[in-house]
Amino acid sequence: MAKDIGFKGDYKKVAHLWELEGASERLQLVKADLMEMGSFDDAVMGCEGVFHTASPVCEVKSNPEAEIVDPVVNGTLNVLRSWEKNPALRRVVLMSSSCAIRTRDDIDPAVPLDESS
């Protein structure tokens, strides 16, 4: 049975997910915080695989390391720490974000980004 945990105030943000084929039978949404250790424990329990796509994406104001790098590293470590607690979990796929290259000064905003960027 599908569950929606913690999104009562954010329904508009996730409403499109409930429109996906099979969502009412198979979709489970769990609210988690990248920066909170243990926040993903419930989300990964019972899973065999995890696609980690969450990442802060923002315009760097003054300190790229504090605003992007630290949250990405710590958030990924928090997901991996939750992974360790689930003996059924066999694979984690880590995704990058466009922020990895958008923060460079030499990127031309008029040129589409691809693997060569």
Short mmCIF file of N, CA and C in Angstrom, two decimals:
data_model
loop_
_atom_site.label_atom_id
_atom_site.label_comp_id
_atom_site.label_asym_id
_atom_site.label_seq_id
_atom_site.Cartn_x
_atom_site.Cartn_y
_atom_site.Cartn_z
N MET A 1 0.84 -1.19 0.00
CA MET A 1 0.00 0.00 0.00
C MET A 1 0.88 1.25 0.00
N ALA A 2 0.51 2.25 -0.76
CA ALA A 2 1.28 3.49 -0.85
C ALA A 2 1.14 4.30 0.42
N LYS A 3 2.22 4.97 0.78
CA LYS A 3 2.20 5.82 1.94
C LYS A 3 2.77 7.18 1.59
N ASP A 4 2.31 8.21 2.25
CA ASP A 4 2.82 9.56 2.10
C ASP A 4 3.11 10.08 3.50
N ILE A 5 4.35 10.01 3.91
CA ILE A 5 4.73 10.35 5.27
C ILE A 5 5.39 11.72 5.30
N GLY A 6 4.80 12.66 6.00
CA GLY A 6 5.43 13.94 6.24
C GLY A 6 5.25 15.01 5.19
N PHE A 7 4.36 14.84 4.24
CA PHE A 7 4.21 15.82 3.18
C PHE A 7 2.89 16.57 3.24
N LYS A 8 2.26 16.58 4.37
CA LYS A 8 0.95 17.20 4.47
C LYS A 8 0.95 18.66 3.99
N GLY A 9 1.94 19.44 4.39
CA GLY A 9 2.01 20.84 3.98
C GLY A 9 2.63 21.06 2.62
N ASP A 10 3.25 20.01 2.06
CA ASP A 10 3.95 20.13 0.79
C ASP A 10 3.28 19.32 -0.31
N TYR A 11 2.00 19.08 -0.23
CA TYR A 11 1.33 18.21 -1.19
C TYR A 11 1.53 18.68 -2.63
N LYS A 12 1.50 19.98 -2.87
CA LYS A 12 1.65 20.49 -4.24
C LYS A 12 3.00 20.10 -4.81
N LYS A 13 4.03 19.99 -3.97
CA LYS A 13 5.37 19.64 -4.43
C LYS A 13 5.45 18.20 -4.91
N VAL A 14 4.61 17.33 -4.39
CA VAL A 14 4.71 15.90 -4.71
C VAL A 14 3.48 15.37 -5.44
N ALA A 15 2.49 16.21 -5.69
CA ALA A 15 1.24 15.75 -6.31
C ALA A 15 1.48 15.06 -7.64
N HIS A 16 2.44 15.54 -8.43
CA HIS A 16 2.71 14.94 -9.74
C HIS A 16 3.20 13.51 -9.62
N LEU A 17 3.84 13.17 -8.51
CA LEU A 17 4.33 11.81 -8.31
C LEU A 17 3.17 10.82 -8.16
N TRP A 18 2.08 11.27 -7.56
CA TRP A 18 0.93 10.38 -7.36
C TRP A 18 0.20 10.10 -8.67
N GLU A 19 0.52 10.87 -9.73
CA GLU A 19 -0.09 10.67 -11.04
C GLU A 19 0.64 9.59 -11.85
N LEU A 20 1.82 9.16 -11.39
CA LEU A 20 2.59 8.14 -12.11
C LEU A 20 1.86 6.80 -12.09
N GLU A 21 2.01 6.05 -13.15
CA GLU A 21 1.38 4.74 -13.25
C GLU A 21 1.85 3.84 -12.10
N GLY A 22 0.92 3.25 -11.39
CA GLY A 22 1.24 2.33 -10.30
C GLY A 22 1.57 3.01 -8.98
N ALA A 23 1.53 4.33 -8.95
CA ALA A 23 1.92 5.05 -7.74
C ALA A 23 1.05 4.70 -6.54
N SER A 24 -0.25 4.56 -6.76
CA SER A 24 -1.13 4.29 -5.63
C SER A 24 -0.84 2.94 -4.99
N GLU A 25 -0.26 2.01 -5.75
CA GLU A 25 0.07 0.69 -5.20
C GLU A 25 1.52 0.59 -4.71
N ARG A 26 2.44 1.33 -5.36
CA ARG A 26 3.85 1.09 -5.09
C ARG A 26 4.64 2.27 -4.54
N LEU A 27 4.12 3.47 -4.61
CA LEU A 27 4.89 4.64 -4.21
C LEU A 27 4.81 4.87 -2.71
N GLN A 28 5.96 5.13 -2.14
CA GLN A 28 6.03 5.51 -0.73
C GLN A 28 6.92 6.74 -0.63
N LEU A 29 6.39 7.83 -0.12
CA LEU A 29 7.15 9.05 0.06
C LEU A 29 7.47 9.20 1.54
N VAL A 30 8.74 9.47 1.81
CA VAL A 30 9.19 9.65 3.19
C VAL A 30 10.00 10.92 3.25
N LYS A 31 9.65 11.81 4.13
CA LYS A 31 10.38 13.07 4.26
C LYS A 31 11.65 12.82 5.05
N ALA A 32 12.76 13.33 4.54
CA ALA A 32 14.06 13.17 5.20
C ALA A 32 14.85 14.46 5.03
N ASP A 33 15.86 14.63 5.84
CA ASP A 33 16.70 15.82 5.81
C ASP A 33 18.13 15.38 5.58
N LEU A 34 18.73 15.82 4.48
CA LEU A 34 20.10 15.43 4.14
C LEU A 34 21.08 15.68 5.29
N MET A 35 20.87 16.74 6.03
CA MET A 35 21.83 17.12 7.05
C MET A 35 21.56 16.47 8.41
N GLU A 36 20.53 15.66 8.50
CA GLU A 36 20.19 15.02 9.78
C GLU A 36 20.57 13.54 9.75
N MET A 37 21.57 13.17 10.54
CA MET A 37 21.99 11.78 10.60
C MET A 37 20.83 10.90 11.07
N GLY A 38 20.63 9.79 10.39
CA GLY A 38 19.54 8.87 10.72
C GLY A 38 18.23 9.20 10.05
N SER A 39 18.18 10.33 9.35
CA SER A 39 16.94 10.78 8.72
C SER A 39 16.47 9.83 7.61
N PHE A 40 17.40 9.08 7.02
CA PHE A 40 17.06 8.17 5.92
C PHE A 40 16.88 6.73 6.38
N ASP A 41 17.02 6.47 7.68
CA ASP A 41 16.91 5.10 8.18
C ASP A 41 15.61 4.43 7.74
N ASP A 42 14.48 5.08 8.00
CA ASP A 42 13.18 4.51 7.64
C ASP A 42 12.99 4.45 6.13
N ALA A 43 13.54 5.44 5.42
CA ALA A 43 13.35 5.49 3.97
C ALA A 43 14.02 4.33 3.25
N VAL A 44 15.18 3.87 3.72
CA VAL A 44 15.90 2.80 3.02
C VAL A 44 15.60 1.41 3.57
N MET A 45 14.97 1.33 4.73
CA MET A 45 14.70 0.02 5.32
C MET A 45 13.76 -0.78 4.42
N GLY A 46 14.15 -2.00 4.14
CA GLY A 46 13.35 -2.86 3.28
C GLY A 46 13.65 -2.70 1.80
N CYS A 47 14.47 -1.73 1.45
CA CYS A 47 14.83 -1.52 0.04
C CYS A 47 16.04 -2.39 -0.32
N GLU A 48 16.11 -2.75 -1.59
CA GLU A 48 17.28 -3.46 -2.09
C GLU A 48 18.24 -2.51 -2.79
N GLY A 49 17.75 -1.34 -3.19
CA GLY A 49 18.58 -0.36 -3.87
C GLY A 49 18.10 1.04 -3.59
N VAL A 50 19.02 1.99 -3.69
CA VAL A 50 18.71 3.40 -3.47
C VAL A 50 19.37 4.22 -4.57
N PHE A 51 18.61 5.14 -5.15
CA PHE A 51 19.17 6.14 -6.05
C PHE A 51 19.23 7.43 -5.25
N HIS A 52 20.43 7.88 -4.95
CA HIS A 52 20.60 9.11 -4.17
C HIS A 52 20.77 10.27 -5.14
N THR A 53 19.71 11.06 -5.29
CA THR A 53 19.73 12.18 -6.23
C THR A 53 19.62 13.53 -5.52
N ALA A 54 19.41 13.52 -4.23
CA ALA A 54 19.21 14.77 -3.50
C ALA A 54 20.53 15.52 -3.37
N SER A 55 20.46 16.80 -3.61
CA SER A 55 21.63 17.66 -3.48
C SER A 55 21.16 19.10 -3.40
N PRO A 56 21.82 19.90 -2.58
CA PRO A 56 21.46 21.31 -2.59
C PRO A 56 21.86 21.92 -3.93
N VAL A 57 20.96 22.64 -4.53
CA VAL A 57 21.25 23.31 -5.79
C VAL A 57 20.92 24.77 -5.57
N CYS A 58 21.95 25.58 -5.61
CA CYS A 58 21.73 26.99 -5.33
C CYS A 58 22.79 27.83 -6.02
N GLU A 59 22.53 29.09 -6.06
CA GLU A 59 23.54 30.02 -6.56
C GLU A 59 24.47 30.32 -5.39
N VAL A 60 25.74 30.14 -5.59
CA VAL A 60 26.70 30.37 -4.53
C VAL A 60 26.77 31.86 -4.24
N LYS A 61 26.57 32.20 -2.99
CA LYS A 61 26.57 33.61 -2.59
C LYS A 61 27.96 34.06 -2.17
N SER A 62 28.63 33.27 -1.33
CA SER A 62 29.94 33.72 -0.87
C SER A 62 30.92 32.59 -0.57
N ASN A 63 30.41 31.42 -0.19
CA ASN A 63 31.31 30.35 0.24
C ASN A 63 30.87 29.02 -0.36
N PRO A 64 31.41 28.66 -1.55
CA PRO A 64 30.98 27.42 -2.20
C PRO A 64 31.15 26.18 -1.34
N GLU A 65 32.22 26.13 -0.57
CA GLU A 65 32.45 24.94 0.25
C GLU A 65 31.35 24.77 1.29
N ALA A 66 30.99 25.84 1.98
CA ALA A 66 29.96 25.76 3.03
C ALA A 66 28.56 25.63 2.45
N GLU A 67 28.31 26.26 1.30
CA GLU A 67 26.97 26.31 0.74
C GLU A 67 26.63 25.10 -0.13
N ILE A 68 27.65 24.47 -0.73
CA ILE A 68 27.37 23.34 -1.62
C ILE A 68 28.16 22.10 -1.23
N VAL A 69 29.47 22.21 -1.13
CA VAL A 69 30.31 21.03 -0.94
C VAL A 69 30.00 20.33 0.39
N ASP A 70 30.00 21.06 1.48
CA ASP A 70 29.74 20.43 2.79
C ASP A 70 28.38 19.74 2.84
N PRO A 71 27.30 20.40 2.41
CA PRO A 71 26.00 19.71 2.44
C PRO A 71 25.96 18.48 1.54
N VAL A 72 26.62 18.53 0.37
CA VAL A 72 26.63 17.37 -0.52
C VAL A 72 27.38 16.22 0.12
N VAL A 73 28.56 16.49 0.65
CA VAL A 73 29.37 15.43 1.27
C VAL A 73 28.67 14.87 2.50
N ASN A 74 28.23 15.74 3.40
CA ASN A 74 27.58 15.27 4.63
C ASN A 74 26.25 14.59 4.35
N GLY A 75 25.50 15.11 3.39
CA GLY A 75 24.23 14.48 3.04
C GLY A 75 24.43 13.09 2.45
N THR A 76 25.42 12.95 1.60
CA THR A 76 25.72 11.64 1.02
C THR A 76 26.18 10.67 2.10
N LEU A 77 27.02 11.14 3.00
CA LEU A 77 27.47 10.28 4.11
C LEU A 77 26.29 9.84 4.98
N ASN A 78 25.33 10.74 5.20
CA ASN A 78 24.15 10.37 5.99
C ASN A 78 23.33 9.30 5.30
N VAL A 79 23.19 9.38 3.97
CA VAL A 79 22.48 8.33 3.24
C VAL A 79 23.24 7.01 3.36
N LEU A 80 24.56 7.06 3.20
CA LEU A 80 25.36 5.83 3.28
C LEU A 80 25.33 5.23 4.69
N ARG A 81 25.30 6.08 5.72
CA ARG A 81 25.20 5.56 7.10
C ARG A 81 23.87 4.84 7.31
N SER A 82 22.81 5.36 6.73
CA SER A 82 21.52 4.67 6.82
C SER A 82 21.56 3.36 6.03
N TRP A 83 22.25 3.37 4.92
CA TRP A 83 22.40 2.17 4.09
C TRP A 83 23.04 1.05 4.90
N GLU A 84 24.05 1.38 5.69
CA GLU A 84 24.74 0.37 6.49
C GLU A 84 23.81 -0.35 7.47
N LYS A 85 22.75 0.31 7.87
CA LYS A 85 21.83 -0.27 8.87
C LYS A 85 20.82 -1.24 8.26
N ASN A 86 20.78 -1.33 6.93
CA ASN A 86 19.80 -2.17 6.25
C ASN A 86 20.53 -3.35 5.57
N PRO A 87 20.45 -4.54 6.15
CA PRO A 87 21.16 -5.68 5.56
C PRO A 87 20.61 -6.10 4.19
N ALA A 88 19.41 -5.70 3.84
CA ALA A 88 18.83 -6.09 2.54
C ALA A 88 19.32 -5.20 1.40
N LEU A 89 19.85 -4.04 1.72
CA LEU A 89 20.26 -3.08 0.70
C LEU A 89 21.57 -3.51 0.06
N ARG A 90 21.51 -3.72 -1.27
CA ARG A 90 22.67 -4.25 -1.98
C ARG A 90 23.36 -3.22 -2.86
N ARG A 91 22.67 -2.14 -3.22
CA ARG A 91 23.27 -1.20 -4.14
C ARG A 91 22.78 0.22 -3.87
N VAL A 92 23.71 1.17 -3.93
CA VAL A 92 23.39 2.59 -3.86
C VAL A 92 23.99 3.25 -5.09
N VAL A 93 23.17 4.01 -5.81
CA VAL A 93 23.63 4.75 -6.98
C VAL A 93 23.65 6.22 -6.59
N LEU A 94 24.83 6.82 -6.68
CA LEU A 94 24.99 8.24 -6.35
C LEU A 94 24.96 9.06 -7.62
N MET A 95 24.12 10.08 -7.64
CA MET A 95 23.99 10.94 -8.82
C MET A 95 24.66 12.28 -8.51
N SER A 96 25.15 12.92 -9.52
CA SER A 96 25.71 14.25 -9.37
C SER A 96 24.63 15.27 -9.67
N SER A 97 24.93 16.53 -9.48
CA SER A 97 23.98 17.57 -9.86
C SER A 97 24.67 18.53 -10.82
N SER A 98 23.87 19.30 -11.51
CA SER A 98 24.43 20.29 -12.43
C SER A 98 25.24 21.33 -11.69
N CYS A 99 25.02 21.43 -10.39
CA CYS A 99 25.78 22.38 -9.56
C CYS A 99 27.28 22.07 -9.60
N ALA A 100 27.64 20.82 -9.88
CA ALA A 100 29.05 20.44 -9.91
C ALA A 100 29.80 21.22 -10.99
N ILE A 101 29.11 21.66 -12.03
CA ILE A 101 29.78 22.44 -13.06
C ILE A 101 29.24 23.85 -13.19
N ARG A 102 28.04 24.09 -12.75
CA ARG A 102 27.47 25.43 -12.90
C ARG A 102 28.20 26.47 -12.06
N THR A 103 28.88 26.06 -11.01
CA THR A 103 29.55 27.03 -10.15
C THR A 103 30.90 27.46 -10.70
N ARG A 104 31.33 26.84 -11.81
CA ARG A 104 32.60 27.23 -12.43
C ARG A 104 32.43 28.56 -13.15
N ASP A 105 33.48 29.37 -13.13
CA ASP A 105 33.45 30.67 -13.78
C ASP A 105 33.56 30.58 -15.30
N ASP A 106 34.12 29.47 -15.82
CA ASP A 106 34.38 29.36 -17.25
C ASP A 106 33.24 28.72 -18.04
N ILE A 107 32.09 28.53 -17.43
CA ILE A 107 30.94 27.93 -18.13
C ILE A 107 30.13 29.05 -18.80
N ASP A 108 29.91 28.90 -20.09
CA ASP A 108 29.11 29.86 -20.86
C ASP A 108 27.63 29.52 -20.67
N PRO A 109 26.84 30.38 -20.05
CA PRO A 109 25.43 30.08 -19.79
C PRO A 109 24.61 29.91 -21.07
N ALA A 110 25.13 30.34 -22.21
CA ALA A 110 24.39 30.21 -23.48
C ALA A 110 24.59 28.84 -24.12
N VAL A 111 25.56 28.06 -23.62
CA VAL A 111 25.87 26.76 -24.19
C VAL A 111 25.23 25.68 -23.32
N PRO A 112 24.45 24.77 -23.91
CA PRO A 112 23.83 23.70 -23.13
C PRO A 112 24.90 22.82 -22.46
N LEU A 113 24.60 22.35 -21.26
CA LEU A 113 25.52 21.49 -20.53
C LEU A 113 25.36 20.04 -20.98
N ASP A 114 26.48 19.32 -21.10
CA ASP A 114 26.45 17.89 -21.41
C ASP A 114 27.66 17.23 -20.73
N GLU A 115 27.97 16.00 -21.11
CA GLU A 115 29.04 15.26 -20.46
C GLU A 115 30.39 15.95 -20.61
N SER A 116 30.60 16.70 -21.67
CA SER A 116 31.88 17.38 -21.89
C SER A 116 32.05 18.61 -21.01
N SER A 117 30.97 19.07 -20.41
CA SER A 117 31.04 20.26 -19.55
C SER A 117 31.83 19.97 -18.30
#
